[in-house]
Structure formats: C-alpha cells, structure tokens
PDB file of C-alpha atoms in Angstrom:
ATOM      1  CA  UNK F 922     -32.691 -27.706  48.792  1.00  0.00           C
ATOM      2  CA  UNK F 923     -32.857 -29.615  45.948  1.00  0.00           C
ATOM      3  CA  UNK F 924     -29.980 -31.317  44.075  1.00  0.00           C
ATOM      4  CA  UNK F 925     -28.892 -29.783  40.578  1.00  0.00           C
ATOM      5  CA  UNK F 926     -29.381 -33.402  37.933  1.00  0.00           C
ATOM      6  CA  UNK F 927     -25.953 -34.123  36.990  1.00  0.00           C
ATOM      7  CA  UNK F 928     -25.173 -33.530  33.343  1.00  0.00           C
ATOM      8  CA  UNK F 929     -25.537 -36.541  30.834  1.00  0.00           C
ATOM      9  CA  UNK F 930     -22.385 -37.851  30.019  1.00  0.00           C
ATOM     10  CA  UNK F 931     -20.191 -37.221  26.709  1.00  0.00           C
ATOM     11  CA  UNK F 932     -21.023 -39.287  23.986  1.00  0.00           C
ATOM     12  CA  UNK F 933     -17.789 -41.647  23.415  1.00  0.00           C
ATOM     13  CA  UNK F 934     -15.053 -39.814  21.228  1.00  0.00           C
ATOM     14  CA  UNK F 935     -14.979 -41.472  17.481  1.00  0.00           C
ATOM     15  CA  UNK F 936     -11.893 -44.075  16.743  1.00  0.00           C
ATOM     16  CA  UNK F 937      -8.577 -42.005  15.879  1.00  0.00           C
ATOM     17  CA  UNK F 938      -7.238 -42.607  12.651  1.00  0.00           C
ATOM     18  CA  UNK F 939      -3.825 -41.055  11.932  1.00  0.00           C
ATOM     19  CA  UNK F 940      -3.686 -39.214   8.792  1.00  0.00           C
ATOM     20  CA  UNK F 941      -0.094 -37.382   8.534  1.00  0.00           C
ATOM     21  CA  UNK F 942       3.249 -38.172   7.404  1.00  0.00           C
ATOM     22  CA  UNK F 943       4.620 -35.968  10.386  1.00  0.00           C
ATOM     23  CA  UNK F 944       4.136 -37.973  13.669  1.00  0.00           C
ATOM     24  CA  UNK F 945       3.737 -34.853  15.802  1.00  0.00           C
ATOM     25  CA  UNK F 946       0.476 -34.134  14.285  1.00  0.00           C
ATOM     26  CA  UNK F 947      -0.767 -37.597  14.708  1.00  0.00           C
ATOM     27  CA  UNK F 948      -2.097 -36.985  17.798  1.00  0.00           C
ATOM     28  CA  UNK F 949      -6.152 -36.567  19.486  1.00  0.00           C
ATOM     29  CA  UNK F 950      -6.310 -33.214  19.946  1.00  0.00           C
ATOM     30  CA  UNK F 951      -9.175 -31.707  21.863  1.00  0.00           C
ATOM     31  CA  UNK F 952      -9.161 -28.018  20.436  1.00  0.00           C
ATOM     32  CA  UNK F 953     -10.731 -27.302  17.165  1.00  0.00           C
ATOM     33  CA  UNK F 954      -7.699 -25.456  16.021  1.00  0.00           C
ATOM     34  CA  UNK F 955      -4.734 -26.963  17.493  1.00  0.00           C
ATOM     35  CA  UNK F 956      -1.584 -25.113  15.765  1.00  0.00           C
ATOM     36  CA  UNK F 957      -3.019 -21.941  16.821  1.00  0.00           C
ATOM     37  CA  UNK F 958      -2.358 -21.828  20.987  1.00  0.00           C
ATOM     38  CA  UNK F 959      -3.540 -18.504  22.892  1.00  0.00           C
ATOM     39  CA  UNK F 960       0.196 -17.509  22.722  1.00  0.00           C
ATOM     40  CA  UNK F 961       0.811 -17.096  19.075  1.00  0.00           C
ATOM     41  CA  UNK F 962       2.713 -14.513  18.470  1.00  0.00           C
ATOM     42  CA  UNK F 963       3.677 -12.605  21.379  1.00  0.00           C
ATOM     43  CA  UNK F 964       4.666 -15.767  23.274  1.00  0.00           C
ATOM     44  CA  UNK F 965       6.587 -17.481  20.239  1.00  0.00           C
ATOM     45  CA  UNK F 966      10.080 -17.644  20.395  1.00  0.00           C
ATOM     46  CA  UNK F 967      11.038 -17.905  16.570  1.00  0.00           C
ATOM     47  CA  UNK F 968       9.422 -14.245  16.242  1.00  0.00           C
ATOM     48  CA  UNK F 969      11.705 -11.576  16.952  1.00  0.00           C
ATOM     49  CA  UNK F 970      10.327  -8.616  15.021  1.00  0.00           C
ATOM     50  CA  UNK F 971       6.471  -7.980  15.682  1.00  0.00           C
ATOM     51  CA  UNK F 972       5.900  -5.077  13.836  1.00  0.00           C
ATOM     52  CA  UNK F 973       7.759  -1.646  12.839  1.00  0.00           C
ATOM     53  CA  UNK F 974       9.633  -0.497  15.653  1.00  0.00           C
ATOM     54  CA  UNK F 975       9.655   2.779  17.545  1.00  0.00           C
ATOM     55  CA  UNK F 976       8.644   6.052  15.672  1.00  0.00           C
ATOM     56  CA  UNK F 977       6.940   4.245  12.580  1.00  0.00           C
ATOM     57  CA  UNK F 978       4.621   6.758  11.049  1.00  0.00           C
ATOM     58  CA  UNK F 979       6.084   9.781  11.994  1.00  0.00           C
ATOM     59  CA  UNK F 980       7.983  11.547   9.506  1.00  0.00           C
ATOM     60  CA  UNK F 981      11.537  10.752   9.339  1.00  0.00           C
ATOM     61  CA  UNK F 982      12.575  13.781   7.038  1.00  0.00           C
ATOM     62  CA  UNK F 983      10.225  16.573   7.203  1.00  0.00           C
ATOM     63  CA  UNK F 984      12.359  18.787   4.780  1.00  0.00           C
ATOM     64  CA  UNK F 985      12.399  16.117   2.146  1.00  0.00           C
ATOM     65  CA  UNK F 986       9.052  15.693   2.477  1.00  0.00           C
ATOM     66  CA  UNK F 987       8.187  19.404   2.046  1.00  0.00           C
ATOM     67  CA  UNK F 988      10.355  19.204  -1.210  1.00  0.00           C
ATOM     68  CA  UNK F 989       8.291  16.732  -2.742  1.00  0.00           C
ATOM     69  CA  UNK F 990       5.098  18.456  -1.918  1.00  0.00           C
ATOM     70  CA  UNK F 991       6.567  21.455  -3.196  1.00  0.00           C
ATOM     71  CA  UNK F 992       7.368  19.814  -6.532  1.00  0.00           C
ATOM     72  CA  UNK F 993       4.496  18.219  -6.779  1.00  0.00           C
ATOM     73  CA  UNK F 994       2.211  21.495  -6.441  1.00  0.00           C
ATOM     74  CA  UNK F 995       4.167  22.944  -8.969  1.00  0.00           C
ATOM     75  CA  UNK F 996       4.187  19.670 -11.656  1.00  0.00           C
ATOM     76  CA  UNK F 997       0.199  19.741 -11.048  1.00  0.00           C
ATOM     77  CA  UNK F 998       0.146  23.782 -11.890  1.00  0.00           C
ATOM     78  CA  UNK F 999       2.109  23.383 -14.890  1.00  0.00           C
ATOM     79  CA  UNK F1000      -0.378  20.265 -15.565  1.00  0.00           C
ATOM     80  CA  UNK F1001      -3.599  22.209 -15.222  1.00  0.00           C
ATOM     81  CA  UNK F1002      -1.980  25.042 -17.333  1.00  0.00           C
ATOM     82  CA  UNK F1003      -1.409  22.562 -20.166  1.00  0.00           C
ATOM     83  CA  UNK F1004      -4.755  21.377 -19.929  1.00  0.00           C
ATOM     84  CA  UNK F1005      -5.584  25.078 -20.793  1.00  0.00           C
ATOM     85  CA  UNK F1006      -3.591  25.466 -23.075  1.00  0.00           C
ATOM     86  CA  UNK F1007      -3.922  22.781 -25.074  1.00  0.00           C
ATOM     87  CA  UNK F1008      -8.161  23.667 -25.315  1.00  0.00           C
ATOM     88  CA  UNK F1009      -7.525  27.419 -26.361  1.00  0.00           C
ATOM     89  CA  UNK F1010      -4.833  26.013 -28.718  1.00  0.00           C
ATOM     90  CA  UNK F1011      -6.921  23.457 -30.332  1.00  0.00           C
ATOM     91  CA  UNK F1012      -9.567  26.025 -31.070  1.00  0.00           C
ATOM     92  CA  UNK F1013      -7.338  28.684 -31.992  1.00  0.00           C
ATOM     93  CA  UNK F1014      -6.258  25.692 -34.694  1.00  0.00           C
ATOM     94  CA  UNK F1015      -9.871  25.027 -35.659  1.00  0.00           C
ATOM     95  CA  UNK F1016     -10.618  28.811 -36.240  1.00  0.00           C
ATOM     96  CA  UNK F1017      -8.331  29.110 -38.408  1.00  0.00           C
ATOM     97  CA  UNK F1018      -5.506  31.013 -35.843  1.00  0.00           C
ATOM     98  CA  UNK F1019      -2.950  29.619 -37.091  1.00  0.00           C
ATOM     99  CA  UNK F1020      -0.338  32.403 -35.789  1.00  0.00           C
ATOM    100  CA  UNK F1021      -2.557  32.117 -32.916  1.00  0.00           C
ATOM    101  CA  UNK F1022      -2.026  28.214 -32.036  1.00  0.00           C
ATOM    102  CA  UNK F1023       1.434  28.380 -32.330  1.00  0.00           C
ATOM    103  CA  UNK F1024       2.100  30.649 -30.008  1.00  0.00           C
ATOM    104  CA  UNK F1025       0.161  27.846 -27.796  1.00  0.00           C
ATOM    105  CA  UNK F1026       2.129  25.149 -28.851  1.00  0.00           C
ATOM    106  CA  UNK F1027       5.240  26.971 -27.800  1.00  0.00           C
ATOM    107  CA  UNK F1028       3.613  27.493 -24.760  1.00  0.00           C
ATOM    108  CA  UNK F1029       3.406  23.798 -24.377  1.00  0.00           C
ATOM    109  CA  UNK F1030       6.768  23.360 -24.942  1.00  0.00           C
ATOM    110  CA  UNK F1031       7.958  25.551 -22.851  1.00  0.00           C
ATOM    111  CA  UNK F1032       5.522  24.076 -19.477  1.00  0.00           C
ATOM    112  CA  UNK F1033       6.907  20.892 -20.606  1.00  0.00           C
ATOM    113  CA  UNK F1034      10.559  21.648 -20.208  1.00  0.00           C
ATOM    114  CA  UNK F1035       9.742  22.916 -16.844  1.00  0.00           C
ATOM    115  CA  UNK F1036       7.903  20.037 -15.689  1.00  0.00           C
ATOM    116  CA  UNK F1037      11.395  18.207 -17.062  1.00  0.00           C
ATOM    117  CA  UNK F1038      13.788  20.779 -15.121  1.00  0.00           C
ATOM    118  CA  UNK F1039      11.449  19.874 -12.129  1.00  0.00           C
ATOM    119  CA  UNK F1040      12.199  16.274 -12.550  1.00  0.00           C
ATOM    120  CA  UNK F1041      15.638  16.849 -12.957  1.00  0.00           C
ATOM    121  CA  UNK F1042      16.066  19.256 -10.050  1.00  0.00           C
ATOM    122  CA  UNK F1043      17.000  16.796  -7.333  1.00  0.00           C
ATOM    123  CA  UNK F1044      17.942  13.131  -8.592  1.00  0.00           C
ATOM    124  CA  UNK F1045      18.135  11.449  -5.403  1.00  0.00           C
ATOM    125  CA  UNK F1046      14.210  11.666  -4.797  1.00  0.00           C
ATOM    126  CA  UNK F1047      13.478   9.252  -7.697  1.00  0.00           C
TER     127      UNK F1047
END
C-alpha cells in the first residue's frame, strides 16, 4: 500500500496587532466569529427567559374573544349598510328626492349611534 502525501503545511499566521480598548478582546482568536460560541443562548447563564412560556398561543379568554368577534361582525354590518346608504342617499339628493335623502341621512344617523352604543357597550375591551 501506498502512503497518503502528507498535507502541505499552514502558511504562517499574519503578526497580531491589538486593536481594542477592552483587553479581553485583544486576543488571536482562531474562529471567524468569536463572540458567538455553539452555546449561545441555551447554554448562557445571563438568559433566563427564552421565549413565551407555557400555553403561548392558545387563547387565554375564549369568551372575550367571542365578544370582540361578535362586535366586530356587527360594526362591519352597520359599515357595509352605510356604504349603502350613503350611495342611494346621494342619488336620491341628485334626483332631486329631497324628502327622499333625508330619510337616508337619518338612516345614517341612526347606524352611527349604534356603531357608538357598540363602542360603548363594554369599556374594558379598549
């Protein structure tokens, strides 16, 4: 069997200059990243919390939650109906309706209170 050539040796490492007021990073270092170490993180002592802790994600209060959805279905149907309105309205106006269009503004009013009474309904959700 023949002998493997052994491999050509390193080239000589390049005179080390210092270049930081802090002395414990005047130092050779070998890695190409030395303040990052394989145990960043998980092995560091100074961190204590890692992340959220157990049941992050999951819904804490399902009924308030339901609430808002609730709310917010009805706020977006009062919305949509406004839209509505305010386009028959407008060309009620531009007909010449006039008895017409105010009967839509009221209308408007009216789906704006609500979406008010909505708002006000439960003050701790804000």
């Amino acid at each position: 069997m023949s002998e493997t050539p052994a491999p050509p040796p390193l080239p000589p490492r390049p005179e080390y200059h210092p270049g930081s007021a802090q002395p414990r990073l005047n130092r050779p270092v070998r890695e190409r990243y030395p303040q990052i170490r394989s145990t960043s993180g998980y092995g560091d002592p100074r961190i204590r919390h890692t992340g959220p802790g157990p049941g992050a994600g999951t819904e804490q209060e399902p009924e308030r939650s339901s609430r808002l959805n609730a709310r917010l279905a009805l706020a977006l149907t009062v919305v949509i109906g406004q839209l509505w309105a305010l386009t028959v309205t407008v060309n009620e106006w531009m007909k010449g309706n006039t008895g017409t269009a105010w009967w839509g503004a009221g209308f408007l009013i009216l789906s704006f209170l609500v979406v008010i009474g909505l708002w006000l309904l439960d003050p701790k959700d804000r």
